[in-house]
Short mmCIF file of C-alpha atoms in Angstrom, two decimals:
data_model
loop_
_atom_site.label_atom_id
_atom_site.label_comp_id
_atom_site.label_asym_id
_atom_site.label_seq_id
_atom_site.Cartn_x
_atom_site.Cartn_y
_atom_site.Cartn_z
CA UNK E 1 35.09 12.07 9.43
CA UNK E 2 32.61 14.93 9.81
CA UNK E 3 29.57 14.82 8.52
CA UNK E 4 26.55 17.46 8.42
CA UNK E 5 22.44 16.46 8.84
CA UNK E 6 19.93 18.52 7.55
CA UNK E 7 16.04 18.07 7.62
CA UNK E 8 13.39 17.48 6.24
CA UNK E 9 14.93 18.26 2.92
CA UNK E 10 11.73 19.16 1.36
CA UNK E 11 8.75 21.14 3.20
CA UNK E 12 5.60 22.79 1.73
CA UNK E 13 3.81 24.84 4.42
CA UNK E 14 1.17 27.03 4.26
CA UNK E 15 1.14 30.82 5.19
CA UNK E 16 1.05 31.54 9.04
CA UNK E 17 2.16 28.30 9.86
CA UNK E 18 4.92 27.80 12.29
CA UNK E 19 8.57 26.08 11.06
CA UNK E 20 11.28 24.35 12.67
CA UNK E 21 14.52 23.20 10.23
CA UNK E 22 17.07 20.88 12.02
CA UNK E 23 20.71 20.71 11.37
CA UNK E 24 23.12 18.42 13.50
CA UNK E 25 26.97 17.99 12.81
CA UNK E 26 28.59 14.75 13.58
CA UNK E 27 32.42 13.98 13.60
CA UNK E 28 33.43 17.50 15.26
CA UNK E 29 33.30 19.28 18.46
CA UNK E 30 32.89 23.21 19.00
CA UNK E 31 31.77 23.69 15.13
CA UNK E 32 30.78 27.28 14.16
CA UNK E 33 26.94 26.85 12.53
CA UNK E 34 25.74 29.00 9.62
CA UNK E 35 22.20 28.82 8.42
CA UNK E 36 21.84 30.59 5.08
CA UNK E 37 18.70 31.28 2.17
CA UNK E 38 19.54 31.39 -1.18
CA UNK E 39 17.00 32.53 -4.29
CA UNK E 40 16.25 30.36 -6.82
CA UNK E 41 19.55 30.78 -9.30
CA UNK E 42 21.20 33.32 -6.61
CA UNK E 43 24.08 33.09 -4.28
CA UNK E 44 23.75 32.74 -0.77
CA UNK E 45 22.23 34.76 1.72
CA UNK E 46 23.79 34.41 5.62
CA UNK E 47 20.61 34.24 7.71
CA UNK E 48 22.41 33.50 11.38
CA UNK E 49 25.58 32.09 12.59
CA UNK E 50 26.31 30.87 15.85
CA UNK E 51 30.42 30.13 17.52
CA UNK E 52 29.02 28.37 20.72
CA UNK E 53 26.03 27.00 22.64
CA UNK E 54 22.92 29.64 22.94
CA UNK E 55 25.16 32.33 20.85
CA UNK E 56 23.75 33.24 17.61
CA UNK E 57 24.16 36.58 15.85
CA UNK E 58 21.75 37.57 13.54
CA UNK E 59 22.43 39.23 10.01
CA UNK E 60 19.38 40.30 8.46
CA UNK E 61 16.33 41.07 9.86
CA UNK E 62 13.44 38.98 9.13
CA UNK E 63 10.66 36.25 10.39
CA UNK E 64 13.16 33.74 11.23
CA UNK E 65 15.01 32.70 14.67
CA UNK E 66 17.98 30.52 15.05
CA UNK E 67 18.86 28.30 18.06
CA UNK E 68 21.32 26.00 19.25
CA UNK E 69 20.78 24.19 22.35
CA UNK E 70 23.22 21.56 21.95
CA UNK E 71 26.87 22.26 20.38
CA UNK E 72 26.15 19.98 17.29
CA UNK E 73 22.84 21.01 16.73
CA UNK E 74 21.28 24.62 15.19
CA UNK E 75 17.76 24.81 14.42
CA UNK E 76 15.79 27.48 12.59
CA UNK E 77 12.39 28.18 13.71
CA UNK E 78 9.75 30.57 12.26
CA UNK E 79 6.17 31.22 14.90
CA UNK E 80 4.42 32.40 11.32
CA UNK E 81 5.57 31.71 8.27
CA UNK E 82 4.96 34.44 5.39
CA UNK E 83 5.15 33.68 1.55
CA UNK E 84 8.74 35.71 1.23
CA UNK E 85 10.29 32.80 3.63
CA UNK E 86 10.22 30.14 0.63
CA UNK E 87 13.30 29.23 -0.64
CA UNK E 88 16.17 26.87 -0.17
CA UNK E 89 17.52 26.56 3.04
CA UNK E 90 21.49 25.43 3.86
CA UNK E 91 22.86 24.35 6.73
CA UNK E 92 26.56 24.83 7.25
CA UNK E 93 29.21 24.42 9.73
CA UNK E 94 33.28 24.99 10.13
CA UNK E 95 36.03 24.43 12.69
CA UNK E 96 35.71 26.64 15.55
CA UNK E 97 37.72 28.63 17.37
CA UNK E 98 40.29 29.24 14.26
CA UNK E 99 40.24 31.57 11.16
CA UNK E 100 40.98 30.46 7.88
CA UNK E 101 38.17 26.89 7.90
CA UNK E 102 36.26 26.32 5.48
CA UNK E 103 32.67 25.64 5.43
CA UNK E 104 30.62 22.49 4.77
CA UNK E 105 26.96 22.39 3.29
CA UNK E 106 24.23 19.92 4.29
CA UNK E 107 22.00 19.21 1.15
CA UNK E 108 19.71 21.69 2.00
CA UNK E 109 15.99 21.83 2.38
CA UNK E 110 13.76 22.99 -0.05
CA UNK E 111 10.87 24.99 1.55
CA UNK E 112 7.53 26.27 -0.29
CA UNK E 113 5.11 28.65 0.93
CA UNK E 114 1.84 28.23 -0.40
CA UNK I 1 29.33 45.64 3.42
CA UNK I 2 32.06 43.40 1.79
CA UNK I 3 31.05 42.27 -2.04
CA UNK I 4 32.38 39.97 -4.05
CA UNK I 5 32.12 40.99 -8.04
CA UNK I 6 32.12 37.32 -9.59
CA UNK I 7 32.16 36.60 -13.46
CA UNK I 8 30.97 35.71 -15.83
CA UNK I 9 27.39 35.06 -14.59
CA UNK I 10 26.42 32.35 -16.62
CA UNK I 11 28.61 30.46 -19.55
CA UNK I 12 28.00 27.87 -22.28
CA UNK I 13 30.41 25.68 -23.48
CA UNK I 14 31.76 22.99 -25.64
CA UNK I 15 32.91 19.65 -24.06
CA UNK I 16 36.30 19.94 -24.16
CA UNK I 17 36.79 23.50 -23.84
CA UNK I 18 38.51 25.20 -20.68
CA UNK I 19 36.64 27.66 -18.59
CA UNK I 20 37.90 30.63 -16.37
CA UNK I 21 35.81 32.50 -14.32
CA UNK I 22 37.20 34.80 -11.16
CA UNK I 23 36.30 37.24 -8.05
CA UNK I 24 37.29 40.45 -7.35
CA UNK I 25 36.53 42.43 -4.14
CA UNK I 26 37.68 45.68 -2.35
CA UNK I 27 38.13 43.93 0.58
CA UNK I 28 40.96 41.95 1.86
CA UNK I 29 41.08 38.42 2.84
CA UNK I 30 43.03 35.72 4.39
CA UNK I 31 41.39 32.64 2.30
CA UNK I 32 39.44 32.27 -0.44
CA UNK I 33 37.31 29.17 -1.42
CA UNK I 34 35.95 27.95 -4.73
CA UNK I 35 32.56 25.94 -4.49
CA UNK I 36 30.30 23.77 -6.62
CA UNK I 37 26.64 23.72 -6.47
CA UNK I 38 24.45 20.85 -8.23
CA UNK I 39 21.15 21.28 -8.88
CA UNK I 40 18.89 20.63 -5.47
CA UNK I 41 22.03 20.18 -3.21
CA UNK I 42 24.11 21.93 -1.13
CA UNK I 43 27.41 23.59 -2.11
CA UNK I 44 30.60 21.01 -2.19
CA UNK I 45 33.98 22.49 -1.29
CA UNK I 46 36.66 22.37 -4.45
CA UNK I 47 39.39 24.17 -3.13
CA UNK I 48 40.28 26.49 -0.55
CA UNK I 49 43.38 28.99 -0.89
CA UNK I 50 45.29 30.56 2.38
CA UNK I 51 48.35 32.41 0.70
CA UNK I 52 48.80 35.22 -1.32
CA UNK I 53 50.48 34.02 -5.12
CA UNK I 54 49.29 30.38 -4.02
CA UNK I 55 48.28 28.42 -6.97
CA UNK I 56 46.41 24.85 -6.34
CA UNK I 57 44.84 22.18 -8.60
CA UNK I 58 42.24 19.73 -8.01
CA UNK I 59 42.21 17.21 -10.81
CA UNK I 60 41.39 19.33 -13.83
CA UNK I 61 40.29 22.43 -12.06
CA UNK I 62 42.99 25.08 -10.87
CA UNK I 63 42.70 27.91 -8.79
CA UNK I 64 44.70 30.64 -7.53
CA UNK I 65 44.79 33.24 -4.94
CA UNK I 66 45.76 36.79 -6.28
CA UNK I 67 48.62 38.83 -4.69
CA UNK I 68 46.85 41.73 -3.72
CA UNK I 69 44.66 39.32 -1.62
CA UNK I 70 41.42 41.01 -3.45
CA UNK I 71 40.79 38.59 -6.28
CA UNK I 72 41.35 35.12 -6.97
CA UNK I 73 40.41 32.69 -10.36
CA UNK I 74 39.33 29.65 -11.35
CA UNK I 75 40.40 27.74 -14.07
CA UNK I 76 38.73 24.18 -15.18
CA UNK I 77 40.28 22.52 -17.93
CA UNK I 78 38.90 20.26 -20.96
CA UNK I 79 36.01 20.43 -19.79
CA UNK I 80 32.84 17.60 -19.54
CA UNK I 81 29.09 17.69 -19.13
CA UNK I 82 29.11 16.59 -15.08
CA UNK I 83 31.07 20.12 -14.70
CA UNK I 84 27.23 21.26 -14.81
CA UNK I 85 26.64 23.34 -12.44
CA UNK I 86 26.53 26.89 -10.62
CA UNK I 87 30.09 27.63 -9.42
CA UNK I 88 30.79 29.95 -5.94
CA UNK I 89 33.80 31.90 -5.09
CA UNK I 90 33.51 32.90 -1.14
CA UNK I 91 36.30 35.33 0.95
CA UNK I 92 36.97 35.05 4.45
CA UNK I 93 38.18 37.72 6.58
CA UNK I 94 40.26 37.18 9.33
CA UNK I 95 37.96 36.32 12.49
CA UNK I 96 36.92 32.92 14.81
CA UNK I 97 33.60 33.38 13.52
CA UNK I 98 34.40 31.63 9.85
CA UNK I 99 32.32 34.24 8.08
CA UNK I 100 32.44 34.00 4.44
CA UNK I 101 31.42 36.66 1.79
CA UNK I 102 29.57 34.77 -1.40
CA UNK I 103 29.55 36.03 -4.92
CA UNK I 104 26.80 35.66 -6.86
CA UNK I 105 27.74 32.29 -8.94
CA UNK I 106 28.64 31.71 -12.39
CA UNK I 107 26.30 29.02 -13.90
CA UNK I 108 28.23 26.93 -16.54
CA UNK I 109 26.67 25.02 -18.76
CA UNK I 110 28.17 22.02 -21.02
CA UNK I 111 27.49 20.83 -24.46
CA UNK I 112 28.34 17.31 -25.05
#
């Protein structure tokens, strides 16, 4: 079965330091990644997603990059982070290649800014 | 861009009461999904819709997948307090990429 690693799952940083989030997928091959934000008590905000190795597509601009330099792994990196980055990162990946699959969460990590 | 108009935002209920809460969009789509969210973790798939009229249960939670293919509901009956939690509906348009479109949640809370 498929599962989906995320980590650390709780970070406190300080402003202007860098970041690196790691997310790796076991079980599937191909996956399309997603990394997304979401607000304390609001929905879900889709930061990058990426279909293959080195592709990501970015869908809001901000202080964040995305990576993927292996096909089961997608990593979020930050060179300086800023006090609007905190929040709760997710992780989340599908079947590739085909419409219509659903995606799976990691558990998330839970980043402060201070 | 796409939205998804989910409701109610929040609700309060007696154990043992059923609880409805749906999406609505202009848009389209070829699936819709229904998630759960606990407190601290990551959303857990409940169930995922890919036909226009389909209707699908899970246990005590039902869901269904409107014919115009813009709306779908969620239905979870007699309910109890681990139903806690902050509920998602999500569309997906047709596409490789496995895009989904959130709503905002609907936070239910139960009374025991």
């Amino acid at each position: 079965s498929q599962t989906i690693h995320q980590w650390p799952a709780t970070l406190v940083q300080p402003v202007g330091s860098p970041l690196s989030l790691e997310c790796t997928v076991e079980g599937t091959s191909n996956p399309n990644l997603y990394w997304y934000r979401q607000a304390a008590g609001r929905g879900l905000q889709l930061l990058f997603y990426s279909v293959g190795i080195g592709q990501i597509s970015s869908e809001v601009p901000q202080n964040l990059s995305a990576s993927r330099p292996q096909d089961r792994q997608f990593i979020l990196s930050s060179k300086k982070l800023l006090l609007s980055d905190s929040g709760f990162y997710l992780c989340a990946w599908s079947g590739g290649g085909r419409s219509n699959q659903p995606q799976h969460f990691g558990d998330g990590t839970r980043l402060s800014i201070l | 861009g796409q939205q998804l108009n989910q409701s109610p935002q929040s609700m309060f209920i007696q154990e043992g009461e059923d609880v409805s809460m749906n999406c609505t969009s202009s848009s389209i789509f070829n699936t819709w999904l229904w998630y759960k969210q606990d407190p601290g973790e990551g959303p857990v798939l409940l169930i995922a819709l890919y036909k226009a009229g389909e209707l699908t249960s899970n246990g005590r939670l039902t869901a269904q997948f409107g014919i115009t293919r813009k709306d779908s509901f969620l239905n979870i009956s007699a309910s109890i307090p681990s139903d806690v939690g902050i509920y998602f509906c999500a569309g997906q348009l047709a596409s490789n990429t496995g895009k989904l479109i959130f709503g905002q949640g609907t936070t239910l809370q139960v009374k025991p």
